[in-house]
Amino acid sequence: MPQRRNVDPVRLRQRMVEQLEAHGISNPLVLAAMASVPRHLFVQDALRAQAYEDTPLPLGYGQTISQPYIVAVMSEALEVAPGMRVLEIGTGSGYQAAVLATMGCTVFTIERLRELYQPATALLRQLNFHDIHTLRRDGTLGLPETAPFERIIVTAGGPVIPPPLTEQLDENGLLLMPVGAQQRAQTLVRVRKTRGCTLQEDLGGVVFVDLIGNHGWQRSP
Ligand code: SAH
């Protein structure tokens, strides 16, 4: 694709990261990862010029890539350290998975829609993300054969935290998920597992597309 004038991805990314810092994101691993992952390759061609604006963008099929600030907040709230095994539900474009892998994690990411799973898998392979494993299935059931996970991140909103995900969370693990009794309006919930008990914190209001599946919504409105 011909490079448009005024679109220098490295400079735009740097500016995006400065904005994230100005909005309170301080984890150096998060900032370095978001300064490095080429977000413009994860959005549709026609939207590349907007890839570094702080806005969600459509991925097609009714799904969206979250705005950079929300990706940063979630990546920070997940308190990851290099070497951790992370399960992500909702691969979408693959951008959040790429950020977590760049932070040093091994990522297992699940997507239910073939139309998004295929291009995301191809892009992540092309960009040499060998520590990201993509799977197509209902993520509300988790990934029992690979559990437990030190971190679980759900990037779609559901009515409850799917019980299989809590079960597959490691001791001292953290799970992050947008939870709401109504579709498209949720609270970002963080669950911490300590000695088999779970402690839940609310991190504020968010808007995510629907988590659809066995332990999610049955279908979109
Ligand atoms: N994290 C993504 C954005 C996620 S959008 C990114 O960085 O681009 C939410 C995604 O969750 C959509 O792609 C949607 O198809 C997917 N999804 C919804 N329910 C799901 C389920 N039960 N299992 C796996 N993926 C699901």
XYZ file of C-alpha atoms and ligand atoms in Angstrom:
247
model
C 0.000 0.000 0.000
C 1.461 3.423 -0.904
C 2.507 5.413 2.160
C 0.217 8.398 2.591
C 1.722 11.753 3.422
C 1.696 12.560 7.154
C 1.321 8.890 8.091
C 4.550 7.812 9.752
C 3.509 4.856 11.922
C 6.475 5.145 14.276
C 5.842 8.811 15.034
C 2.087 8.315 15.310
C 2.654 5.438 17.723
C 5.015 7.507 19.809
C 2.426 10.268 19.996
C -0.248 7.728 20.967
C 1.955 6.473 23.802
C 2.587 10.029 25.040
C -1.197 10.495 25.165
C -1.586 7.257 27.121
C 1.021 8.444 29.624
C -0.767 11.796 29.903
C -3.929 9.835 30.751
C -2.245 7.975 33.584
C -0.856 4.787 32.053
C 2.525 4.257 33.697
C 3.516 0.578 33.377
C 6.704 0.673 31.250
C 6.007 -2.773 29.778
C 2.597 -1.615 28.521
C 3.972 1.640 27.100
C 6.896 -0.102 25.379
C 4.627 -2.776 23.894
C 2.159 -0.223 22.544
C 5.041 1.828 21.115
C 6.164 -1.279 19.255
C 3.079 -3.154 17.970
C 2.074 -1.848 14.490
C -1.591 -1.183 15.267
C -2.235 0.101 11.728
C -1.775 -3.451 10.413
C -4.538 -4.738 12.725
C -7.278 -2.458 11.328
C -9.020 -2.491 7.972
C -7.019 -0.861 5.148
C -9.473 2.006 4.795
C -9.094 2.877 8.504
C -5.294 2.851 8.704
C -5.039 6.620 8.913
C -7.110 6.452 12.141
C -5.257 3.515 13.671
C -3.373 5.663 16.202
C -6.307 7.852 17.237
C -7.806 7.055 20.629
C -10.970 5.562 19.230
C -12.470 2.094 18.775
C -12.627 0.983 15.123
C -14.904 -1.516 13.359
C -13.377 -4.883 12.436
C -16.378 -5.992 10.371
C -18.959 -8.645 11.366
C -20.299 -6.302 14.060
C -17.056 -6.453 16.079
C -14.637 -3.694 17.126
C -11.018 -3.237 18.133
C -10.984 -1.341 21.447
C -9.569 2.172 21.651
C -5.859 2.237 22.582
C -6.603 3.683 26.046
C -8.814 0.704 26.969
C -6.210 -1.772 25.672
C -3.637 0.024 27.839
C -5.883 0.085 30.930
C -6.634 -3.626 30.592
C -3.001 -4.554 29.907
C -1.969 -2.598 33.002
C -4.779 -3.940 35.216
C -3.790 -7.489 34.307
C -0.472 -6.989 36.188
C 1.458 -9.264 33.861
C 5.111 -10.196 34.121
C 7.219 -11.663 31.345
C 6.873 -15.432 31.087
C 3.240 -15.586 32.247
C 0.674 -17.772 30.500
C -2.325 -15.695 29.481
C -5.678 -16.801 28.091
C -7.566 -14.216 26.015
C -11.206 -14.644 24.999
C -12.060 -12.566 21.909
C -9.073 -12.436 19.527
C -10.790 -9.980 17.153
C -7.940 -8.338 15.223
C -5.253 -9.951 17.392
C -4.005 -6.547 18.625
C -4.518 -7.118 22.375
C -2.839 -10.526 22.062
C 0.103 -8.904 20.249
C 0.467 -6.317 23.028
C 0.489 -9.026 25.728
C 2.978 -11.165 23.780
C 5.244 -8.140 23.328
C 5.092 -7.710 27.122
C 6.668 -11.172 27.310
C 3.637 -13.415 27.824
C 2.706 -16.659 26.140
C -0.810 -16.010 24.895
C -3.594 -18.469 24.088
C -6.316 -16.493 22.334
C -9.754 -17.772 21.363
C -12.120 -16.361 18.722
C -15.552 -17.717 17.807
C -15.877 -16.137 14.342
C -13.971 -17.860 11.544
C -14.011 -14.591 9.541
C -11.869 -12.900 12.232
C -9.916 -15.925 13.450
C -8.387 -16.587 10.021
C -6.977 -13.116 9.208
C -5.814 -12.558 12.812
C -3.982 -15.901 12.802
C -2.360 -15.100 9.450
C -1.287 -11.605 10.540
C 0.183 -12.773 13.861
C 2.111 -15.489 12.030
C 3.353 -12.987 9.441
C 4.555 -10.675 12.236
C 6.397 -13.616 13.863
C 4.397 -13.766 17.083
C 5.438 -17.324 17.896
C 4.231 -17.029 21.498
C 0.615 -16.506 20.457
C -1.569 -19.566 19.947
C -4.889 -18.859 18.207
C -7.918 -21.139 18.514
C -11.433 -21.016 17.109
C -14.118 -22.178 19.523
C -16.454 -20.914 22.260
C -14.127 -19.109 24.652
C -16.686 -19.096 27.477
C -15.668 -22.736 28.016
C -12.016 -21.713 28.330
C -9.227 -24.052 27.360
C -9.285 -26.916 29.901
C -6.547 -28.886 28.123
C -4.042 -26.037 28.595
C -5.226 -24.700 31.991
C -4.389 -23.320 34.479
C -3.581 -19.776 33.384
C -1.886 -17.099 35.464
C -3.931 -14.431 33.731
C -7.257 -14.487 31.849
C -8.559 -11.502 29.872
C -11.992 -11.403 28.278
C -12.362 -8.678 25.642
C -16.130 -9.023 25.123
C -18.925 -8.260 27.592
C -21.076 -10.951 29.186
C -23.774 -11.254 31.882
C -21.607 -13.286 34.291
C -18.030 -14.480 34.606
C -18.095 -17.899 32.913
C -17.503 -20.487 35.698
C -15.027 -22.517 33.555
C -12.777 -19.443 33.362
C -12.660 -19.010 37.158
C -11.898 -22.731 37.458
C -9.062 -22.476 34.928
C -7.469 -19.521 36.744
C -4.252 -20.432 38.561
C -3.718 -19.877 42.280
C -2.789 -16.154 42.714
C -4.166 -15.581 39.217
C -6.015 -12.536 37.901
C -9.007 -12.472 35.558
C -10.312 -9.350 33.842
C -13.703 -9.148 32.162
C -16.406 -6.601 31.247
C -19.552 -7.800 33.071
C -23.026 -6.316 32.671
C -26.627 -7.393 33.087
C -27.374 -5.468 29.901
C -25.679 -5.818 26.558
C -23.187 -3.125 25.498
C -22.821 -1.561 28.970
C -20.529 -3.244 31.431
C -18.303 -2.821 34.460
C -14.724 -3.935 34.085
C -14.343 -6.577 36.798
C -11.053 -7.941 38.127
C -11.055 -11.266 39.961
C -8.116 -12.347 42.100
C -7.807 -15.968 43.214
C -6.117 -16.499 46.562
C -6.076 -19.847 48.365
C -8.979 -21.047 46.278
C -11.164 -18.009 47.132
C -11.981 -15.270 44.640
C -12.008 -11.574 45.394
C -13.782 -9.236 43.003
C -13.013 -5.555 42.271
C -14.903 -3.142 40.007
C -12.617 -1.012 37.839
C -15.246 1.220 36.200
C -17.697 1.424 33.313
C -16.809 0.155 29.838
C -18.582 -0.668 26.572
C -17.663 -3.893 24.790
C -19.303 -5.999 22.098
C -21.122 -9.108 23.260
C -19.561 -12.282 24.551
C -21.663 -14.914 22.807
C -21.595 -18.524 23.902
C -22.499 -21.195 26.389
C -21.781 -18.952 29.428
C -22.327 -15.642 27.597
C -25.240 -14.075 25.753
C -27.145 -16.460 23.550
C -26.987 -14.114 20.557
C -26.685 -10.420 19.677
C -29.809 -8.236 19.945
N -9.301 -8.158 21.622
C -9.717 -7.799 20.286
C -11.072 -7.113 20.235
C -12.161 -7.994 20.710
S -13.759 -7.654 20.045
C -8.675 -6.950 19.577
O -7.649 -6.622 20.194
O -8.883 -6.640 18.404
C -14.542 -9.032 20.801
C -14.306 -10.339 20.091
O -14.841 -11.373 20.887
C -15.017 -10.446 18.748
O -14.092 -10.757 17.748
C -16.014 -11.562 18.966
O -16.273 -12.339 17.807
C -15.338 -12.374 20.042
N -16.185 -13.267 20.832
C -17.441 -13.049 21.300
N -17.873 -14.124 21.999
C -16.859 -15.043 21.982
C -16.687 -16.343 22.526
N -17.642 -16.962 23.245
N -15.521 -16.978 22.315
C -14.520 -16.387 21.590
N -14.636 -15.163 21.039
C -15.780 -14.485 21.246
